[in-house]
Amino acid sequence: MKQLIEITAGKPIYGGKCLSEYEGRKVMLERALPGEKVLAYVKNKKSGYIEAVAKEILEKSVHRKESDCRYYPTCGGCKLRDVEYDYQAWIKEEVVKDCIRRIGKVTDCGMLPIIKCELHNNYRNKTEFTFSKLRYYTEEEKGLEEEGFTLGFHAPKFFSKAIDIERCHLQPDLTNRIYHALREKLKASGLEPYDVVKHTGFLRYLILRKTNAGEIMINLITKAKRFNDIKKVADEMCEEFPMIASFVNTINSGLASTAFGEESILIRGSETVIDTIGGLKFELSCNTFFQVNPEQVTKLYDKIIEFSEFNGSETVLDLYCGVGTISLYISHKVKKVVGFELVDNAVENARRNAELNGIKNCVFFTGDMMKLAKEGELFKEKYDIIITDPPRDGMHPKVVEALIGSGVPKIVYVSCNPSTFGRDVQLLEEGGYKLLKVQPVDMFPHTFHVETIGLLVKNN
Ligand SMILES: C[S@@+](CC[C@H](N)C(=O)[O-])C[C@H]1O[C@@H](n2cnc3c(N)ncnc32)[C@H](O)[C@@H]1O
Protein backbone atom coordinates (compact mmCIF):
# COMPACT_ATOMS: atom_id res chain seq x y z
CA MET A 1 0.00 0.00 0.00
CA LYS A 2 1.49 3.32 -1.10
CA GLN A 3 1.73 6.10 1.50
CA LEU A 4 -0.64 9.01 0.84
CA ILE A 5 0.26 12.57 1.82
CA GLU A 6 -1.67 15.85 1.75
CA ILE A 7 0.53 18.50 0.24
CA THR A 8 0.50 21.92 -1.47
CA ALA A 9 2.37 22.19 -4.75
CA GLY A 10 5.20 24.75 -4.80
CA LYS A 11 7.08 26.33 -7.72
CA PRO A 12 7.31 24.56 -11.08
CA ILE A 13 10.55 22.71 -11.84
CA TYR A 14 11.84 20.77 -14.86
CA GLY A 15 10.08 17.55 -15.83
CA GLY A 16 6.48 18.71 -15.36
CA LYS A 17 6.91 18.72 -11.56
CA CYS A 18 6.50 21.15 -8.67
CA LEU A 19 8.95 21.54 -5.83
CA SER A 20 7.04 21.11 -2.57
CA GLU A 21 7.69 20.27 1.07
CA TYR A 22 6.36 17.62 3.44
CA GLU A 23 7.39 17.39 7.08
CA GLY A 24 10.56 19.36 6.35
CA ARG A 25 11.56 17.21 3.37
CA LYS A 26 11.70 18.30 -0.25
CA VAL A 27 9.08 16.73 -2.50
CA MET A 28 9.20 16.51 -6.28
CA LEU A 29 5.50 16.43 -7.03
CA GLU A 30 4.03 15.29 -10.36
CA ARG A 31 0.59 16.02 -11.82
CA ALA A 32 -0.11 19.18 -9.79
CA LEU A 33 -0.05 22.89 -10.55
CA PRO A 34 1.59 25.50 -8.31
CA GLY A 35 -0.65 26.35 -5.33
CA GLU A 36 -2.87 23.29 -5.67
CA LYS A 37 -3.58 21.27 -2.53
CA VAL A 38 -3.49 17.58 -3.42
CA LEU A 39 -3.57 14.09 -2.03
CA ALA A 40 -0.45 12.44 -3.44
CA TYR A 41 1.04 8.97 -3.26
CA VAL A 42 4.70 8.56 -2.44
CA LYS A 43 6.41 7.00 -5.44
CA ASN A 44 9.95 6.94 -4.12
CA LYS A 45 11.90 8.02 -1.07
CA LYS A 46 15.42 9.16 -1.98
CA SER A 47 18.10 10.30 0.44
CA GLY A 48 17.51 14.04 -0.02
CA TYR A 49 13.91 14.14 -1.25
CA ILE A 50 10.62 12.37 -1.88
CA GLU A 51 9.01 11.72 -5.27
CA ALA A 52 5.21 11.91 -5.19
CA VAL A 53 2.35 11.91 -7.68
CA ALA A 54 -0.94 13.77 -7.15
CA LYS A 55 -3.82 11.32 -7.02
CA GLU A 56 -6.62 13.72 -6.18
CA ILE A 57 -6.80 17.49 -6.38
CA LEU A 58 -8.31 18.88 -3.18
CA GLU A 59 -8.03 22.57 -4.11
CA LYS A 60 -7.88 23.17 -7.83
CA SER A 61 -5.84 25.93 -9.52
CA VAL A 62 -7.90 28.59 -11.33
CA HIS A 63 -5.72 27.86 -14.36
CA ARG A 64 -7.08 24.34 -14.83
CA LYS A 65 -9.56 23.73 -17.66
CA GLU A 66 -11.25 20.69 -19.21
CA SER A 67 -9.00 18.56 -21.38
CA ASP A 68 -10.32 17.94 -24.91
CA CYS A 69 -8.47 14.63 -25.36
CA ARG A 70 -9.81 11.28 -24.22
CA TYR A 71 -6.30 9.86 -23.83
CA TYR A 72 -5.12 12.63 -21.53
CA PRO A 73 -3.27 12.18 -19.18
CA THR A 74 -2.86 8.42 -19.76
CA CYS A 75 -0.91 8.61 -23.01
CA GLY A 76 1.77 10.80 -21.42
CA GLY A 77 2.52 12.85 -24.55
CA CYS A 78 0.79 15.96 -23.18
CA LYS A 79 1.34 16.90 -19.55
CA LEU A 80 -0.48 20.26 -19.53
CA ARG A 81 -3.49 19.68 -21.76
CA ASP A 82 -5.92 20.71 -19.00
CA VAL A 83 -4.06 23.95 -18.25
CA GLU A 84 -4.75 27.39 -19.83
CA TYR A 85 -2.16 28.09 -22.52
CA ASP A 86 -0.85 31.37 -21.02
CA TYR A 87 -0.25 29.57 -17.75
CA GLN A 88 1.58 26.76 -19.56
CA ALA A 89 3.87 29.42 -21.04
CA TRP A 90 4.39 31.00 -17.60
CA ILE A 91 5.31 27.59 -16.12
CA LYS A 92 7.93 27.07 -18.84
CA GLU A 93 9.41 30.53 -18.23
CA GLU A 94 9.63 29.80 -14.49
CA VAL A 95 11.26 26.41 -15.14
CA VAL A 96 13.96 28.00 -17.32
CA LYS A 97 14.58 30.67 -14.63
CA ASP A 98 14.79 27.98 -11.95
CA CYS A 99 17.29 25.87 -13.91
CA ILE A 100 19.51 28.89 -14.54
CA ARG A 101 19.44 29.99 -10.89
CA ARG A 102 19.39 26.67 -9.06
CA ILE A 103 21.48 24.49 -11.40
CA GLY A 104 23.43 27.13 -13.33
CA LYS A 105 24.03 29.28 -10.20
CA VAL A 106 23.46 32.42 -12.29
CA THR A 107 21.28 35.06 -10.64
CA ASP A 108 21.73 38.10 -12.82
CA CYS A 109 21.22 37.20 -16.48
CA GLY A 110 18.79 39.02 -18.75
CA MET A 111 15.82 36.70 -19.05
CA LEU A 112 13.45 37.66 -21.88
CA PRO A 113 9.73 36.79 -21.80
CA ILE A 114 8.96 33.45 -23.46
CA ILE A 115 8.02 33.51 -27.16
CA LYS A 116 4.62 31.85 -27.18
CA CYS A 117 3.28 29.53 -29.85
CA GLU A 118 0.11 30.63 -31.63
CA LEU A 119 -0.79 27.18 -32.90
CA HIS A 120 -1.62 25.02 -29.88
CA ASN A 121 -2.63 21.87 -31.80
CA ASN A 122 -1.69 20.07 -35.03
CA TYR A 123 1.78 21.61 -34.86
CA ARG A 124 3.98 18.49 -34.97
CA ASN A 125 5.52 17.53 -38.32
CA LYS A 126 6.81 14.20 -36.99
CA THR A 127 5.28 11.53 -34.74
CA GLU A 128 6.60 8.20 -33.50
CA PHE A 129 4.27 5.28 -32.75
CA THR A 130 4.95 1.94 -31.06
CA PHE A 131 3.66 -1.51 -32.03
CA SER A 132 2.68 -3.94 -29.30
CA LYS A 133 0.77 -7.16 -28.81
CA LEU A 134 -0.43 -5.85 -25.49
CA ARG A 135 -2.98 -3.09 -25.51
CA TYR A 136 -3.13 -0.63 -22.64
CA TYR A 137 -6.77 0.10 -21.89
CA THR A 138 -7.80 3.57 -20.76
CA GLU A 139 -10.56 3.79 -18.11
CA GLU A 140 -13.17 4.24 -20.88
CA GLU A 141 -11.95 1.24 -22.84
CA LYS A 142 -11.80 -1.28 -20.00
CA GLY A 143 -13.77 -4.38 -20.88
CA LEU A 144 -12.83 -4.27 -24.57
CA GLU A 145 -11.35 -7.62 -25.43
CA GLU A 146 -9.25 -6.73 -28.38
CA GLU A 147 -5.74 -7.96 -27.65
CA GLY A 148 -3.18 -8.90 -30.23
CA PHE A 149 -2.32 -5.88 -32.37
CA THR A 150 -1.81 -2.35 -31.14
CA LEU A 151 -0.19 0.64 -32.80
CA GLY A 152 -0.19 3.83 -30.80
CA PHE A 153 1.74 5.54 -28.05
CA HIS A 154 3.96 3.78 -25.63
CA ALA A 155 2.05 3.44 -22.34
CA PRO A 156 3.85 5.20 -19.48
CA LYS A 157 5.04 2.81 -16.76
CA PHE A 158 4.11 -0.28 -18.87
CA PHE A 159 7.07 -0.66 -21.16
CA SER A 160 5.56 -3.56 -23.08
CA LYS A 161 2.15 -1.98 -23.75
CA ALA A 162 0.85 0.62 -26.20
CA ILE A 163 -2.24 2.83 -26.18
CA ASP A 164 -4.27 2.55 -29.34
CA ILE A 165 -5.44 6.05 -30.26
CA GLU A 166 -8.24 7.49 -32.34
CA ARG A 167 -6.34 10.68 -33.10
CA CYS A 168 -3.57 12.75 -31.57
CA HIS A 169 -4.37 16.46 -31.36
CA LEU A 170 -0.72 17.45 -31.66
CA GLN A 171 -0.38 16.09 -35.18
CA PRO A 172 -2.13 17.26 -38.35
CA ASP A 173 -5.28 15.57 -39.63
CA LEU A 174 -3.43 14.05 -42.62
CA THR A 175 -0.95 12.28 -40.35
CA ASN A 176 -3.80 10.96 -38.22
CA ARG A 177 -5.51 9.55 -41.32
CA ILE A 178 -2.34 7.91 -42.58
CA TYR A 179 -1.67 6.40 -39.14
CA HIS A 180 -5.16 4.87 -39.12
CA ALA A 181 -4.99 3.45 -42.62
CA LEU A 182 -1.54 1.98 -42.10
CA ARG A 183 -2.54 0.41 -38.79
CA GLU A 184 -5.53 -1.31 -40.42
CA LYS A 185 -3.48 -2.56 -43.38
CA LEU A 186 -0.69 -3.88 -41.19
CA LYS A 187 -3.20 -5.54 -38.89
CA ALA A 188 -4.83 -7.25 -41.88
CA SER A 189 -1.43 -8.30 -43.28
CA GLY A 190 -0.86 -10.75 -40.42
CA LEU A 191 2.56 -9.25 -39.63
CA GLU A 192 3.18 -9.57 -35.91
CA PRO A 193 3.96 -6.74 -33.50
CA TYR A 194 7.27 -7.04 -31.67
CA ASP A 195 7.25 -8.29 -28.09
CA VAL A 196 9.81 -6.35 -26.02
CA VAL A 197 9.83 -8.98 -23.26
CA LYS A 198 10.31 -12.13 -25.33
CA HIS A 199 12.05 -10.32 -28.22
CA THR A 200 9.83 -12.04 -30.76
CA GLY A 201 7.61 -10.60 -33.48
CA PHE A 202 8.37 -8.21 -36.32
CA LEU A 203 6.79 -4.70 -36.31
CA ARG A 204 8.56 -2.34 -33.86
CA TYR A 205 7.95 1.38 -34.53
CA LEU A 206 6.40 3.73 -37.05
CA ILE A 207 7.61 7.25 -37.73
CA LEU A 208 5.49 9.62 -39.80
CA ARG A 209 6.91 12.90 -41.07
CA LYS A 210 4.91 15.57 -42.92
CA THR A 211 6.64 18.35 -44.83
CA ASN A 212 5.34 21.92 -45.15
CA ALA A 213 4.31 21.10 -48.72
CA GLY A 214 2.19 18.18 -47.46
CA GLU A 215 4.47 15.32 -48.53
CA ILE A 216 4.66 12.30 -46.24
CA MET A 217 7.61 10.14 -45.27
CA ILE A 218 6.87 6.78 -43.65
CA ASN A 219 9.58 4.93 -41.78
CA LEU A 220 8.55 1.49 -40.59
CA ILE A 221 10.99 0.01 -38.09
CA THR A 222 11.03 -3.79 -38.04
CA LYS A 223 13.15 -6.52 -36.48
CA ALA A 224 14.09 -8.11 -39.79
CA LYS A 225 13.83 -7.75 -43.57
CA ARG A 226 10.62 -8.91 -45.30
CA PHE A 227 10.69 -6.73 -48.39
CA ASN A 228 7.74 -8.28 -50.26
CA ASP A 229 5.35 -8.16 -47.30
CA ILE A 230 6.11 -4.51 -46.61
CA LYS A 231 6.06 -3.60 -50.31
CA LYS A 232 2.50 -4.92 -50.57
CA VAL A 233 1.32 -2.67 -47.73
CA ALA A 234 3.39 0.28 -49.07
CA ASP A 235 1.83 -0.09 -52.53
CA GLU A 236 -1.68 -0.03 -51.10
CA MET A 237 -0.85 2.99 -48.94
CA CYS A 238 0.69 4.95 -51.85
CA GLU A 239 -2.37 4.23 -53.96
CA GLU A 240 -4.70 5.57 -51.26
CA PHE A 241 -2.43 8.50 -50.26
CA PRO A 242 -0.55 9.82 -53.30
CA MET A 243 1.18 12.39 -51.07
CA ILE A 244 3.38 9.60 -49.63
CA ALA A 245 6.71 10.56 -51.18
CA SER A 246 8.91 8.12 -49.30
CA PHE A 247 8.31 4.72 -47.69
CA VAL A 248 11.37 3.41 -45.90
CA ASN A 249 11.91 0.28 -43.80
CA THR A 250 14.53 0.53 -41.04
CA ILE A 251 15.85 -2.73 -39.62
CA ASN A 252 16.54 -2.87 -35.91
CA SER A 253 17.47 -6.47 -35.11
CA GLY A 254 18.99 -5.56 -31.75
CA LEU A 255 17.50 -5.72 -28.26
CA ALA A 256 17.50 -1.95 -27.67
CA SER A 257 14.05 -0.36 -27.77
CA THR A 258 14.88 2.36 -30.27
CA ALA A 259 13.49 3.57 -33.56
CA PHE A 260 17.02 3.70 -35.00
CA GLY A 261 18.48 0.68 -36.74
CA GLU A 262 21.42 -0.80 -38.59
CA GLU A 263 20.03 -0.40 -42.11
CA SER A 264 17.29 1.52 -43.93
CA ILE A 265 15.79 0.03 -47.09
CA LEU A 266 13.83 2.08 -49.60
CA ILE A 267 10.44 0.46 -50.29
CA ARG A 268 8.64 3.11 -52.39
CA GLY A 269 9.29 6.66 -53.60
CA SER A 270 12.53 8.44 -52.81
CA GLU A 271 14.97 8.02 -49.95
CA THR A 272 14.55 11.62 -48.85
CA VAL A 273 11.86 14.30 -48.68
CA ILE A 274 12.30 18.05 -49.03
CA ASP A 275 11.06 20.36 -46.28
CA THR A 276 11.44 24.11 -45.97
CA ILE A 277 12.39 26.68 -43.36
CA GLY A 278 12.18 30.38 -44.18
CA GLY A 279 12.43 29.87 -47.95
CA LEU A 280 15.34 27.40 -47.73
CA LYS A 281 14.99 23.81 -48.85
CA PHE A 282 16.12 20.91 -46.68
CA GLU A 283 16.54 17.35 -47.86
CA LEU A 284 15.78 14.94 -45.01
CA SER A 285 16.60 11.25 -44.61
CA CYS A 286 14.50 8.99 -42.40
CA ASN A 287 16.89 9.09 -39.45
CA THR A 288 17.86 12.75 -39.39
CA PHE A 289 16.81 15.36 -36.86
CA PHE A 290 14.58 18.24 -37.96
CA GLN A 291 12.76 20.68 -35.67
CA VAL A 292 9.21 19.36 -35.15
CA ASN A 293 7.30 22.66 -35.02
CA PRO A 294 7.57 24.45 -38.38
CA GLU A 295 5.55 27.46 -37.10
CA GLN A 296 8.05 28.32 -34.41
CA VAL A 297 11.36 27.33 -35.95
CA THR A 298 11.98 30.60 -37.81
CA LYS A 299 11.33 32.52 -34.56
CA LEU A 300 13.96 30.35 -32.87
CA TYR A 301 16.50 30.79 -35.65
CA ASP A 302 15.84 34.56 -35.97
CA LYS A 303 16.62 34.88 -32.25
CA ILE A 304 19.92 33.05 -32.81
CA ILE A 305 20.77 35.68 -35.46
CA GLU A 306 19.69 38.51 -33.13
CA PHE A 307 21.79 37.18 -30.22
CA SER A 308 24.81 36.61 -32.48
CA GLU A 309 24.88 40.23 -33.79
CA PHE A 310 26.79 39.14 -36.91
CA ASN A 311 28.67 41.82 -38.88
CA GLY A 312 29.33 39.67 -41.95
CA SER A 313 32.99 38.90 -41.28
CA GLU A 314 32.56 35.99 -38.87
CA THR A 315 33.62 32.38 -39.14
CA VAL A 316 31.03 30.40 -37.18
CA LEU A 317 31.26 26.93 -35.64
CA ASP A 318 27.87 25.13 -35.69
CA LEU A 319 28.01 22.18 -33.28
CA TYR A 320 25.43 19.35 -33.48
CA CYS A 321 24.42 20.81 -36.84
CA GLY A 322 21.98 18.08 -37.99
CA VAL A 323 21.04 18.58 -41.64
CA GLY A 324 22.63 22.05 -41.59
CA THR A 325 19.48 24.02 -40.80
CA ILE A 326 21.06 26.69 -38.57
CA SER A 327 24.25 26.91 -40.67
CA LEU A 328 22.34 27.52 -43.89
CA TYR A 329 19.80 29.85 -42.22
CA ILE A 330 22.58 32.16 -40.96
CA SER A 331 24.92 31.69 -43.96
CA HIS A 332 24.02 34.97 -45.69
CA LYS A 333 24.90 36.91 -42.52
CA VAL A 334 28.45 35.55 -42.06
CA LYS A 335 31.68 34.77 -43.92
CA LYS A 336 31.78 31.02 -43.29
CA VAL A 337 30.11 28.27 -41.23
CA VAL A 338 31.69 24.96 -40.24
CA GLY A 339 29.24 22.32 -38.95
CA PHE A 340 29.86 19.08 -37.03
CA GLU A 341 27.32 16.28 -36.56
CA LEU A 342 27.27 12.60 -35.50
CA VAL A 343 24.81 11.10 -38.01
CA ASP A 344 26.38 10.37 -41.40
CA ASN A 345 23.13 10.75 -43.33
CA ALA A 346 22.49 14.13 -41.71
CA VAL A 347 25.90 15.37 -42.87
CA GLU A 348 25.21 14.07 -46.39
CA ASN A 349 21.84 15.89 -46.26
CA ALA A 350 23.56 19.06 -44.98
CA ARG A 351 26.06 19.07 -47.88
CA ARG A 352 23.29 18.44 -50.37
CA ASN A 353 21.17 21.16 -48.73
CA ALA A 354 23.97 23.71 -49.22
CA GLU A 355 24.00 22.76 -52.93
CA LEU A 356 20.19 22.78 -53.20
CA ASN A 357 20.11 26.36 -51.92
CA GLY A 358 23.18 27.52 -53.86
CA ILE A 359 25.07 28.23 -50.62
CA LYS A 360 28.84 28.02 -50.89
CA ASN A 361 30.16 29.24 -47.55
CA CYS A 362 29.17 26.24 -45.37
CA VAL A 363 31.11 23.01 -44.84
CA PHE A 364 30.01 19.98 -42.82
CA PHE A 365 31.87 17.16 -41.11
CA THR A 366 30.81 13.91 -39.42
CA GLY A 367 32.01 13.02 -35.94
CA ASP A 368 31.11 12.27 -32.35
CA MET A 369 31.46 15.57 -30.52
CA MET A 370 33.10 14.03 -27.48
CA LYS A 371 35.73 12.27 -29.60
CA LEU A 372 36.30 15.36 -31.72
CA ALA A 373 36.74 17.43 -28.56
CA LYS A 374 39.13 14.93 -26.96
CA GLU A 375 41.23 14.63 -30.09
CA GLY A 376 41.46 18.40 -30.55
CA GLU A 377 39.63 18.26 -33.91
CA LEU A 378 37.06 20.98 -33.21
CA PHE A 379 39.27 24.04 -33.14
CA LYS A 380 41.62 23.57 -36.07
CA GLU A 381 40.26 26.88 -37.41
CA LYS A 382 39.81 30.17 -35.61
CA TYR A 383 36.17 30.96 -34.90
CA ASP A 384 34.41 34.18 -33.91
CA ILE A 385 31.18 32.59 -32.70
CA ILE A 386 30.12 29.10 -31.61
CA ILE A 387 26.50 28.02 -32.01
CA THR A 388 25.81 24.82 -30.13
CA ASP A 389 22.51 22.89 -30.25
CA PRO A 390 23.04 19.58 -28.42
CA PRO A 391 20.47 16.83 -27.81
CA ARG A 392 18.60 16.59 -24.47
CA ASP A 393 21.61 15.29 -22.55
CA GLY A 394 23.42 18.56 -23.22
CA MET A 395 27.15 18.72 -23.95
CA HIS A 396 29.65 16.15 -22.68
CA PRO A 397 32.03 17.78 -20.11
CA LYS A 398 34.89 17.21 -22.56
CA VAL A 399 33.04 19.27 -25.17
CA VAL A 400 32.41 22.07 -22.64
CA GLU A 401 36.12 21.92 -21.72
CA ALA A 402 37.08 22.27 -25.39
CA LEU A 403 34.75 25.25 -25.80
CA ILE A 404 36.28 26.94 -22.76
CA GLY A 405 39.81 26.16 -23.99
CA SER A 406 39.06 27.65 -27.42
CA GLY A 407 38.60 31.15 -26.01
CA VAL A 408 36.02 31.93 -28.73
CA PRO A 409 34.47 35.28 -27.65
CA LYS A 410 30.78 34.39 -28.07
CA ILE A 411 28.71 31.23 -27.62
CA VAL A 412 25.04 30.96 -28.57
CA TYR A 413 23.68 27.90 -26.79
CA VAL A 414 20.39 26.44 -28.10
CA SER A 415 18.90 23.88 -25.73
CA CYS A 416 15.85 21.63 -25.58
CA ASN A 417 16.47 20.77 -21.91
CA PRO A 418 16.71 23.63 -19.38
CA SER A 419 18.26 21.39 -16.72
CA THR A 420 21.27 20.29 -18.82
CA PHE A 421 21.45 23.86 -20.13
CA GLY A 422 21.78 25.04 -16.48
CA ARG A 423 24.46 22.41 -15.80
CA ASP A 424 26.53 23.39 -18.87
CA VAL A 425 26.09 27.12 -18.20
CA GLN A 426 27.55 26.63 -14.73
CA LEU A 427 30.65 24.96 -16.23
CA LEU A 428 30.98 27.65 -18.89
CA GLU A 429 30.67 30.40 -16.26
CA GLU A 430 33.36 28.71 -14.15
CA GLY A 431 35.47 28.58 -17.32
CA GLY A 432 35.31 32.34 -17.85
CA TYR A 433 32.09 32.92 -19.80
CA LYS A 434 29.19 35.10 -18.68
CA LEU A 435 25.56 34.32 -19.45
CA LEU A 436 24.19 37.64 -20.70
CA LYS A 437 20.78 36.89 -22.19
CA VAL A 438 18.28 34.04 -22.21
CA GLN A 439 15.30 33.54 -24.51
CA PRO A 440 12.81 30.72 -23.88
CA VAL A 441 10.74 29.68 -26.92
CA ASP A 442 7.66 27.49 -26.68
CA MET A 443 7.85 24.96 -29.51
CA PHE A 444 5.73 22.28 -27.80
CA PRO A 445 2.35 23.46 -26.41
CA HIS A 446 0.61 21.09 -23.92
CA THR A 447 3.92 19.38 -23.05
CA PHE A 448 6.45 20.54 -20.45
CA HIS A 449 9.18 20.85 -23.08
CA VAL A 450 10.68 24.23 -23.89
CA GLU A 451 13.49 25.45 -26.12
CA THR A 452 15.99 27.96 -24.68
CA ILE A 453 18.62 30.15 -26.29
CA GLY A 454 21.43 31.54 -24.14
CA LEU A 455 24.06 34.12 -25.11
CA LEU A 456 27.41 33.66 -23.35
CA VAL A 457 30.39 35.96 -23.81
CA LYS A 458 34.00 35.48 -22.76
CA ASN A 459 35.02 37.68 -19.81
CA ASN A 460 37.95 39.98 -20.59
C1 LIG B 1 18.84 19.13 -31.13
S1 LIG B 1 19.46 18.43 -32.60
C2 LIG B 1 20.00 19.90 -33.44
C3 LIG B 1 20.11 19.81 -34.92
C4 LIG B 1 20.17 21.11 -35.68
N1 LIG B 1 20.99 22.10 -35.04
C5 LIG B 1 18.77 21.66 -35.97
O1 LIG B 1 18.39 22.71 -35.44
O2 LIG B 1 18.06 21.04 -36.76
C6 LIG B 1 20.91 17.68 -32.01
C7 LIG B 1 21.77 17.03 -33.07
O3 LIG B 1 22.92 16.50 -32.40
C8 LIG B 1 23.30 15.29 -33.04
N2 LIG B 1 24.12 14.54 -32.06
C9 LIG B 1 23.68 13.80 -31.02
N3 LIG B 1 24.72 13.30 -30.34
C10 LIG B 1 25.85 13.75 -30.94
C11 LIG B 1 27.24 13.54 -30.72
N4 LIG B 1 27.67 12.79 -29.70
N5 LIG B 1 28.11 14.15 -31.54
C12 LIG B 1 27.67 14.92 -32.58
N6 LIG B 1 26.36 15.15 -32.85
C13 LIG B 1 25.45 14.56 -32.05
C14 LIG B 1 21.96 14.65 -33.40
O4 LIG B 1 22.12 13.71 -34.43
C15 LIG B 1 21.13 15.88 -33.82
O5 LIG B 1 21.23 16.10 -35.20
mmCIF file of C-alpha atoms in Angstrom, residues 217 245-248 266 268-273:
data_model
loop_
_atom_site.group_PDB
_atom_site.id
_atom_site.type_symbol
_atom_site.label_atom_id
_atom_site.label_comp_id
_atom_site.label_asym_id
_atom_site.label_seq_id
_atom_site.Cartn_x
_atom_site.Cartn_y
_atom_site.Cartn_z
ATOM 1 C CA MET A 217 7.613 10.137 -45.274
ATOM 2 C CA ALA A 245 6.708 10.562 -51.179
ATOM 3 C CA SER A 246 8.911 8.121 -49.295
ATOM 4 C CA PHE A 247 8.310 4.718 -47.690
ATOM 5 C CA VAL A 248 11.375 3.408 -45.902
ATOM 6 C CA LEU A 266 13.830 2.081 -49.602
ATOM 7 C CA ARG A 268 8.642 3.115 -52.386
ATOM 8 C CA GLY A 269 9.294 6.664 -53.604
ATOM 9 C CA SER A 270 12.534 8.439 -52.807
ATOM 10 C CA GLU A 271 14.972 8.023 -49.948
ATOM 11 C CA THR A 272 14.551 11.620 -48.852
ATOM 12 C CA VAL A 273 11.863 14.298 -48.679
#
